[in-house]
PDB file of C-alpha atoms in Angstrom:
ATOM      1  CA  GLN P   7    -144.398  48.248 -48.409  1.00 70.00           C
ATOM      2  CA  LYS P   8    -140.816  47.040 -49.449  1.00 79.00           C
ATOM      3  CA  GLU P   9    -138.523  46.749 -46.748  1.00 88.00           C
ATOM      4  CA  VAL P  10    -135.859  48.934 -48.031  1.00 93.00           C
ATOM      5  CA  GLU P  11    -136.937  51.311 -51.494  1.00 94.00           C
ATOM      6  CA  GLN P  12    -134.316  53.141 -53.382  1.00 94.00           C
ATOM      7  CA  ASN P  13    -134.883  55.596 -56.643  1.00 84.00           C
ATOM      8  CA  SER P  14    -133.276  52.894 -59.845  1.00 79.00           C
ATOM      9  CA  GLY P  15    -132.204  55.388 -61.395  1.00 81.00           C
ATOM     10  CA  PRO P  16    -130.424  55.840 -63.987  1.00 91.00           C
ATOM     11  CA  LEU P  17    -127.547  58.906 -62.564  1.00 95.00           C
ATOM     12  CA  SER P  18    -125.012  60.228 -64.905  1.00 96.00           C
ATOM     13  CA  VAL P  19    -123.062  63.027 -63.611  1.00 97.00           C
ATOM     14  CA  PRO P  20    -120.261  64.745 -64.981  1.00 97.00           C
ATOM     15  CA  GLU P  21    -116.488  63.451 -63.731  1.00 97.00           C
ATOM     16  CA  GLY P  22    -115.690  65.641 -60.773  1.00 97.00           C
ATOM     17  CA  ALA P  23    -118.687  66.309 -59.571  1.00 97.00           C
ATOM     18  CA  ILE P  24    -121.088  64.546 -56.621  1.00 97.00           C
ATOM     19  CA  ALA P  25    -123.317  62.561 -57.322  1.00 97.00           C
ATOM     20  CA  SER P  26    -125.990  61.526 -54.453  1.00 96.00           C
ATOM     21  CA  LEU P  27    -127.995  58.766 -54.015  1.00 97.00           C
ATOM     22  CA  ASN P  28    -130.531  58.266 -51.150  1.00 96.00           C
ATOM     23  CA  CYS P  29    -132.544  55.210 -49.328  1.00 95.00           C
ATOM     24  CA  THR P  30    -136.028  54.989 -47.153  1.00 96.00           C
ATOM     25  CA  TYR P  31    -136.536  51.867 -44.966  1.00 95.00           C
ATOM     26  CA  SER P  32    -139.237  50.714 -43.462  1.00 92.00           C
ATOM     27  CA  ASP P  33    -138.130  48.877 -40.512  1.00 90.00           C
ATOM     28  CA  ARG P  34    -138.132  51.830 -37.620  1.00 90.00           C
ATOM     29  CA  GLY P  35    -136.056  49.668 -35.115  1.00 88.00           C
ATOM     30  CA  SER P  36    -133.362  49.206 -37.881  1.00 91.00           C
ATOM     31  CA  GLN P  37    -129.482  49.729 -36.358  1.00 87.00           C
ATOM     32  CA  SER P  38    -127.613  49.174 -39.103  1.00 91.00           C
ATOM     33  CA  PHE P  39    -126.978  50.583 -42.377  1.00 94.00           C
ATOM     34  CA  PHE P  40    -124.391  49.353 -45.715  1.00 94.00           C
ATOM     35  CA  TRP P  41    -123.884  51.154 -49.325  1.00 96.00           C
ATOM     36  CA  TYR P  42    -122.606  48.275 -51.723  1.00 95.00           C
ATOM     37  CA  ARG P  43    -121.628  48.426 -55.128  1.00 96.00           C
ATOM     38  CA  GLN P  44    -121.996  46.204 -57.629  1.00 96.00           C
ATOM     39  CA  TYR P  45    -120.332  45.934 -61.075  1.00 95.00           C
ATOM     40  CA  SER P  46    -122.347  44.548 -63.645  1.00 91.00           C
ATOM     41  CA  GLY P  47    -122.111  40.644 -63.117  1.00 87.00           C
ATOM     42  CA  LYS P  48    -119.477  40.664 -60.184  1.00 91.00           C
ATOM     43  CA  SER P  49    -121.180  40.089 -57.028  1.00 92.00           C
ATOM     44  CA  PRO P  50    -121.571  43.976 -53.606  1.00 93.00           C
ATOM     45  CA  GLU P  51    -119.018  44.441 -52.241  1.00 92.00           C
ATOM     46  CA  LEU P  52    -119.165  46.856 -48.982  1.00 91.00           C
ATOM     47  CA  ILE P  53    -118.452  50.572 -49.037  1.00 93.00           C
ATOM     48  CA  MET P  54    -119.802  52.124 -46.004  1.00 92.00           C
ATOM     49  CA  PHE P  55    -121.806  51.161 -43.607  1.00 92.00           C
ATOM     50  CA  ILE P  56    -122.901  53.367 -40.980  1.00 95.00           C
ATOM     51  CA  TYR P  57    -124.860  53.034 -37.387  1.00 92.00           C
ATOM     52  CA  SER P  58    -124.980  55.979 -35.920  1.00 92.00           C
ATOM     53  CA  ASN P  59    -127.927  59.538 -36.803  1.00 94.00           C
ATOM     54  CA  GLY P  60    -125.358  61.796 -39.004  1.00 95.00           C
ATOM     55  CA  ASP P  61    -122.047  61.170 -41.619  1.00 96.00           C
ATOM     56  CA  LYS P  62    -119.679  59.064 -41.634  1.00 95.00           C
ATOM     57  CA  GLU P  63    -117.185  60.019 -43.903  1.00 96.00           C
ATOM     58  CA  ASP P  64    -114.891  57.475 -46.028  1.00 94.00           C
ATOM     59  CA  GLY P  65    -112.455  59.231 -48.623  1.00 96.00           C
ATOM     60  CA  ARG P  66    -114.619  59.781 -51.271  1.00 97.00           C
ATOM     61  CA  PHE P  67    -117.652  58.738 -49.119  1.00 97.00           C
ATOM     62  CA  THR P  68    -120.182  59.877 -47.174  1.00 97.00           C
ATOM     63  CA  ALA P  69    -122.832  58.184 -45.940  1.00 97.00           C
ATOM     64  CA  GLN P  70    -125.250  60.071 -43.844  1.00 97.00           C
ATOM     65  CA  LEU P  71    -128.394  57.895 -41.706  1.00 97.00           C
ATOM     66  CA  ASN P  72    -131.773  60.222 -40.319  1.00 96.00           C
ATOM     67  CA  LYS P  73    -133.604  57.626 -38.320  1.00 94.00           C
ATOM     68  CA  ALA P  74    -136.700  59.903 -37.292  1.00 94.00           C
ATOM     69  CA  SER P  75    -137.052  59.892 -40.969  1.00 94.00           C
ATOM     70  CA  GLN P  76    -135.878  56.143 -42.192  1.00 95.00           C
ATOM     71  CA  TYR P  77    -133.634  57.910 -44.349  1.00 95.00           C
ATOM     72  CA  VAL P  78    -129.587  56.586 -45.318  1.00 97.00           C
ATOM     73  CA  SER P  79    -127.832  58.574 -48.410  1.00 97.00           C
ATOM     74  CA  LEU P  80    -124.215  58.148 -50.067  1.00 97.00           C
ATOM     75  CA  LEU P  81    -122.382  60.813 -51.485  1.00 97.00           C
ATOM     76  CA  ILE P  82    -119.561  60.380 -54.018  1.00 97.00           C
ATOM     77  CA  ARG P  83    -117.112  63.117 -54.187  1.00 98.00           C
ATOM     78  CA  ASP P  84    -115.969  63.991 -56.931  1.00 98.00           C
ATOM     79  CA  SER P  85    -116.865  60.478 -59.068  1.00 98.00           C
ATOM     80  CA  GLN P  86    -114.577  58.925 -60.648  1.00 97.00           C
ATOM     81  CA  PRO P  87    -115.779  56.757 -64.991  1.00 97.00           C
ATOM     82  CA  SER P  88    -114.671  53.929 -62.556  1.00 96.00           C
ATOM     83  CA  ASP P  89    -117.543  54.423 -59.593  1.00 97.00           C
ATOM     84  CA  SER P  90    -119.764  53.918 -62.108  1.00 97.00           C
ATOM     85  CA  ALA P  91    -121.957  50.760 -60.875  1.00 96.00           C
ATOM     86  CA  THR P  92    -124.442  50.109 -59.012  1.00 96.00           C
ATOM     87  CA  TYR P  93    -124.959  51.281 -55.600  1.00 97.00           C
ATOM     88  CA  LEU P  94    -128.015  49.439 -53.574  1.00 96.00           C
ATOM     89  CA  CYS P  95    -128.282  49.961 -50.379  1.00 96.00           C
ATOM     90  CA  ALA P  96    -128.713  47.855 -47.445  1.00 94.00           C
ATOM     91  CA  VAL P  97    -130.724  46.978 -43.631  1.00 93.00           C
ATOM     92  CA  ARG P  98    -130.327  44.493 -41.481  1.00 87.00           C
ATOM     93  CA  ASN P  99    -133.492  44.699 -39.121  1.00 81.00           C
ATOM     94  CA  THR P 100    -134.853  44.119 -35.923  1.00 80.00           C
ATOM     95  CA  GLY P 101    -135.094  39.850 -36.682  1.00 74.00           C
ATOM     96  CA  ASN P 102    -131.390  40.401 -38.092  1.00 73.00           C
ATOM     97  CA  GLN P 103    -132.590  40.200 -42.184  1.00 77.00           C
ATOM     98  CA  PHE P 104    -130.558  41.996 -44.440  1.00 81.00           C
ATOM     99  CA  TYR P 105    -132.653  43.426 -46.600  1.00 89.00           C
ATOM    100  CA  PHE P 106    -131.523  45.324 -49.690  1.00 92.00           C
ATOM    101  CA  GLY P 107    -132.723  47.776 -52.239  1.00 94.00           C
ATOM    102  CA  THR P 108    -133.286  47.181 -56.446  1.00 93.00           C
ATOM    103  CA  GLY P 109    -130.170  49.601 -56.257  1.00 94.00           C
ATOM    104  CA  THR P 110    -129.253  53.341 -58.480  1.00 95.00           C
ATOM    105  CA  SER P 111    -127.405  52.705 -61.326  1.00 95.00           C
ATOM    106  CA  LEU P 112    -124.232  55.516 -61.592  1.00 96.00           C
ATOM    107  CA  THR P 113    -123.088  56.743 -64.354  1.00 96.00           C
ATOM    108  CA  VAL P 114    -120.223  59.128 -64.422  1.00 97.00           C
ATOM    109  CA  ILE P 115    -119.540  60.809 -67.561  1.00 96.00           C
ATOM    110  CA  PRO P 116    -115.907  61.740 -68.033  1.00 95.00           C
TER     111      PRO P 116
ATOM    112  CA  ASP Z  91    -107.937  32.091 -50.479  1.00 51.00           C
ATOM    113  CA  THR Z  92    -109.683  33.890 -47.643  1.00 69.00           C
ATOM    114  CA  GLY Z  93    -112.860  34.889 -49.128  1.00 90.00           C
ATOM    115  CA  VAL Z  94    -116.266  33.654 -49.489  1.00 94.00           C
ATOM    116  CA  SER Z  95    -116.844  31.208 -52.069  1.00 96.00           C
ATOM    117  CA  GLN Z  96    -118.841  29.256 -54.037  1.00 97.00           C
ATOM    118  CA  ASP Z  97    -118.743  26.231 -56.539  1.00 97.00           C
ATOM    119  CA  PRO Z  98    -119.777  26.218 -59.775  1.00 97.00           C
ATOM    120  CA  ARG Z  99    -119.971  29.399 -60.642  1.00 95.00           C
ATOM    121  CA  HIS Z 100    -122.411  28.854 -63.635  1.00 96.00           C
ATOM    122  CA  LYS Z 101    -124.637  25.682 -63.969  1.00 97.00           C
ATOM    123  CA  ILE Z 102    -127.508  24.840 -66.577  1.00 98.00           C
ATOM    124  CA  THR Z 103    -129.843  22.856 -65.889  1.00 98.00           C
ATOM    125  CA  LYS Z 104    -133.258  21.011 -67.361  1.00 97.00           C
ATOM    126  CA  ARG Z 105    -136.163  21.847 -65.664  1.00 97.00           C
ATOM    127  CA  GLY Z 106    -137.420  20.059 -63.393  1.00 97.00           C
ATOM    128  CA  GLN Z 107    -133.118  18.878 -62.379  1.00 98.00           C
ATOM    129  CA  ASN Z 108    -132.512  19.852 -58.976  1.00 98.00           C
ATOM    130  CA  VAL Z 109    -129.210  21.544 -58.013  1.00 98.00           C
ATOM    131  CA  THR Z 110    -127.160  21.990 -55.069  1.00 98.00           C
ATOM    132  CA  PHE Z 111    -124.571  24.596 -55.026  1.00 98.00           C
ATOM    133  CA  ARG Z 112    -122.334  24.857 -52.269  1.00 98.00           C
ATOM    134  CA  CYS Z 113    -120.574  27.915 -50.145  1.00 97.00           C
ATOM    135  CA  ASP Z 114    -117.021  28.137 -48.275  1.00 96.00           C
ATOM    136  CA  PRO Z 115    -117.225  31.214 -45.658  1.00 95.00           C
ATOM    137  CA  ILE Z 116    -115.207  33.497 -44.197  1.00 92.00           C
ATOM    138  CA  SER Z 117    -113.421  30.364 -41.572  1.00 89.00           C
ATOM    139  CA  GLU Z 118    -114.160  33.242 -38.423  1.00 86.00           C
ATOM    140  CA  HIS Z 119    -117.428  34.005 -39.689  1.00 89.00           C
ATOM    141  CA  ASN Z 120    -120.919  32.322 -37.656  1.00 90.00           C
ATOM    142  CA  ARG Z 121    -123.452  34.023 -39.213  1.00 91.00           C
ATOM    143  CA  LEU Z 122    -123.818  32.189 -43.481  1.00 93.00           C
ATOM    144  CA  TYR Z 123    -127.077  34.307 -45.548  1.00 93.00           C
ATOM    145  CA  TRP Z 124    -128.228  32.681 -48.820  1.00 95.00           C
ATOM    146  CA  TYR Z 125    -129.903  35.603 -51.730  1.00 94.00           C
ATOM    147  CA  ARG Z 126    -131.300  35.552 -54.769  1.00 96.00           C
ATOM    148  CA  GLN Z 127    -130.831  38.002 -57.259  1.00 96.00           C
ATOM    149  CA  THR Z 128    -132.074  38.493 -60.884  1.00 94.00           C
ATOM    150  CA  LEU Z 129    -131.242  41.011 -63.387  1.00 90.00           C
ATOM    151  CA  GLY Z 130    -131.959  44.271 -62.493  1.00 87.00           C
ATOM    152  CA  GLN Z 131    -133.498  44.231 -58.500  1.00 90.00           C
ATOM    153  CA  GLY Z 132    -130.985  43.869 -55.980  1.00 92.00           C
ATOM    154  CA  PRO Z 133    -130.590  40.440 -53.031  1.00 93.00           C
ATOM    155  CA  GLU Z 134    -133.469  39.166 -51.872  1.00 92.00           C
ATOM    156  CA  PHE Z 135    -132.799  37.124 -48.782  1.00 89.00           C
ATOM    157  CA  LEU Z 136    -134.038  33.520 -48.481  1.00 93.00           C
ATOM    158  CA  THR Z 137    -132.200  31.705 -45.466  1.00 92.00           C
ATOM    159  CA  TYR Z 138    -130.010  32.539 -41.946  1.00 89.00           C
ATOM    160  CA  PHE Z 139    -127.601  30.459 -40.528  1.00 92.00           C
ATOM    161  CA  GLN Z 140    -125.753  31.285 -37.152  1.00 91.00           C
ATOM    162  CA  ASN Z 141    -123.158  28.703 -36.733  1.00 91.00           C
ATOM    163  CA  GLU Z 142    -125.239  25.400 -37.452  1.00 91.00           C
ATOM    164  CA  ALA Z 143    -129.006  26.356 -36.817  1.00 92.00           C
ATOM    165  CA  GLN Z 144    -130.372  27.944 -39.777  1.00 91.00           C
ATOM    166  CA  LEU Z 145    -132.700  31.403 -37.878  1.00 88.00           C
ATOM    167  CA  GLU Z 146    -134.678  32.303 -40.243  1.00 84.00           C
ATOM    168  CA  LYS Z 147    -136.121  31.584 -43.598  1.00 86.00           C
ATOM    169  CA  SER Z 148    -138.048  33.822 -45.761  1.00 85.00           C
ATOM    170  CA  ARG Z 149    -141.543  32.521 -47.188  1.00 82.00           C
ATOM    171  CA  LEU Z 150    -139.422  33.334 -51.095  1.00 77.00           C
ATOM    172  CA  LEU Z 151    -137.840  29.940 -49.795  1.00 81.00           C
ATOM    173  CA  SER Z 152    -140.359  27.100 -51.199  1.00 84.00           C
ATOM    174  CA  ASP Z 153    -140.855  23.900 -50.421  1.00 90.00           C
ATOM    175  CA  ARG Z 154    -138.520  22.505 -52.963  1.00 94.00           C
ATOM    176  CA  PHE Z 155    -135.803  24.903 -51.954  1.00 95.00           C
ATOM    177  CA  SER Z 156    -132.865  23.869 -48.513  1.00 94.00           C
ATOM    178  CA  ALA Z 157    -130.066  24.718 -47.195  1.00 96.00           C
ATOM    179  CA  GLU Z 158    -127.636  23.033 -44.590  1.00 95.00           C
ATOM    180  CA  ARG Z 159    -124.571  23.814 -43.346  1.00 95.00           C
ATOM    181  CA  PRO Z 160    -123.473  20.671 -41.259  1.00 90.00           C
ATOM    182  CA  LYS Z 161    -120.563  21.448 -38.252  1.00 86.00           C
ATOM    183  CA  GLY Z 162    -121.636  25.328 -39.027  1.00 84.00           C
ATOM    184  CA  SER Z 163    -118.620  25.159 -41.616  1.00 90.00           C
ATOM    185  CA  PHE Z 164    -119.387  25.202 -45.692  1.00 95.00           C
ATOM    186  CA  SER Z 165    -123.184  25.647 -46.624  1.00 97.00           C
ATOM    187  CA  THR Z 166    -125.656  24.335 -49.389  1.00 97.00           C
ATOM    188  CA  LEU Z 167    -128.314  25.245 -50.812  1.00 97.00           C
ATOM    189  CA  GLU Z 168    -130.337  22.554 -52.833  1.00 97.00           C
ATOM    190  CA  ILE Z 169    -133.118  23.116 -55.233  1.00 97.00           C
ATOM    191  CA  GLN Z 170    -135.427  20.570 -56.485  1.00 97.00           C
ATOM    192  CA  ARG Z 171    -137.569  20.672 -59.777  1.00 97.00           C
ATOM    193  CA  THR Z 172    -135.967  23.185 -60.991  1.00 97.00           C
ATOM    194  CA  GLU Z 173    -138.917  25.878 -62.513  1.00 96.00           C
ATOM    195  CA  GLN Z 174    -137.660  28.254 -65.172  1.00 96.00           C
ATOM    196  CA  GLY Z 175    -138.261  31.079 -62.687  1.00 94.00           C
ATOM    197  CA  ASP Z 176    -135.638  29.871 -60.106  1.00 96.00           C
ATOM    198  CA  SER Z 177    -132.879  30.818 -63.007  1.00 97.00           C
ATOM    199  CA  ALA Z 178    -131.282  33.919 -61.247  1.00 96.00           C
ATOM    200  CA  MET Z 179    -127.744  34.526 -59.080  1.00 96.00           C
ATOM    201  CA  TYR Z 180    -127.205  32.817 -56.345  1.00 97.00           C
ATOM    202  CA  LEU Z 181    -124.955  34.478 -54.261  1.00 96.00           C
ATOM    203  CA  CYS Z 182    -123.569  33.121 -50.424  1.00 96.00           C
ATOM    204  CA  ALA Z 183    -122.671  35.850 -47.734  1.00 93.00           C
ATOM    205  CA  SER Z 184    -121.099  35.455 -44.270  1.00 92.00           C
ATOM    206  CA  SER Z 185    -120.370  37.205 -41.254  1.00 87.00           C
ATOM    207  CA  SER Z 186    -118.985  37.848 -37.081  1.00 81.00           C
ATOM    208  CA  THR Z 187    -120.967  40.284 -35.839  1.00 70.00           C
ATOM    209  CA  GLY Z 188    -120.889  43.237 -38.408  1.00 68.00           C
ATOM    210  CA  PHE Z 189    -121.435  43.921 -42.329  1.00 73.00           C
ATOM    211  CA  ASP Z 190    -121.872  40.938 -45.167  1.00 80.00           C
ATOM    212  CA  THR Z 191    -118.822  39.319 -47.514  1.00 89.00           C
ATOM    213  CA  PHE Z 192    -120.177  38.214 -50.439  1.00 92.00           C
ATOM    214  CA  GLY Z 193    -118.912  35.153 -52.622  1.00 95.00           C
ATOM    215  CA  SER Z 194    -118.965  35.237 -56.561  1.00 94.00           C
ATOM    216  CA  GLY Z 195    -122.330  33.748 -56.728  1.00 95.00           C
ATOM    217  CA  THR Z 196    -123.266  30.794 -58.876  1.00 97.00           C
ATOM    218  CA  ARG Z 197    -125.505  31.991 -62.169  1.00 96.00           C
ATOM    219  CA  LEU Z 198    -128.624  29.282 -62.792  1.00 97.00           C
ATOM    220  CA  THR Z 199    -129.671  28.760 -65.429  1.00 97.00           C
ATOM    221  CA  VAL Z 200    -132.770  26.078 -65.798  1.00 97.00           C
ATOM    222  CA  VAL Z 201    -134.192  25.059 -70.075  1.00 96.00           C
TER     223      VAL Z 201
END
C-alpha cells in the first residue's frame, strides 16, 4: 500500500467551476498535510497546509482534512485557466518523512 | 536570493560516470531533504538531514548514492556509476519546522 494515494486524473473543469481534488494516506499517526502545485517542468510550490480536522480556507482554495477517514481534499473555487497544473498531496508521517502522491493533473477549460 | 538553489540545472552524463549535485538551502532552515522525481510521478523521498546529521535514508537510496551536509549548510548528492534508470529530476527542499520549500531541481540524463 502506498503512503499517499491520489487519482492521477486528468481532471477537467470549465472556467469558473469548482475543482475537487482528493487524497488518502496510510499512516494514521500522520499530523501534517500539504497540497503543492506543480507546473510542467517546474518544481512543486506550496498552496496549502492543514494540521487539524476540518476545513481551512485561503482565498479560492479550501483544504479539508478528515483524520478518521485518512482523507485530505483540496477545493479550488472559481477555477481559472492558470490553475491548470498537477496538484500533489503530501503527508509528513510519524517518522518525519515526507511522502507525495503521484499527483492529479487538472485542466481548466476557458 | 533567499530561495533554495540547486546546481547544475541540467546534467547529461554517460552511463558509468559519477555525478555530484549541490543544494544551498534557505539559510535559516535546519532541515534539508533530497527527492527524486520521474515523469508522471510525485517526488520520492531519498534522504533527510537535520543540520549536519543525516537522519533518514530511503531504501530507494542504493549504495551508489551518497549525500552529505558538512557544517549543516549546503548539501551534495553524489551518484556513482550512473545507470540509465537514474535519469530523473533531483529536487532539494529545506524547511525549519513546517513545510518544505523546493529548489528548481537538477535534471539528470544518463545516456
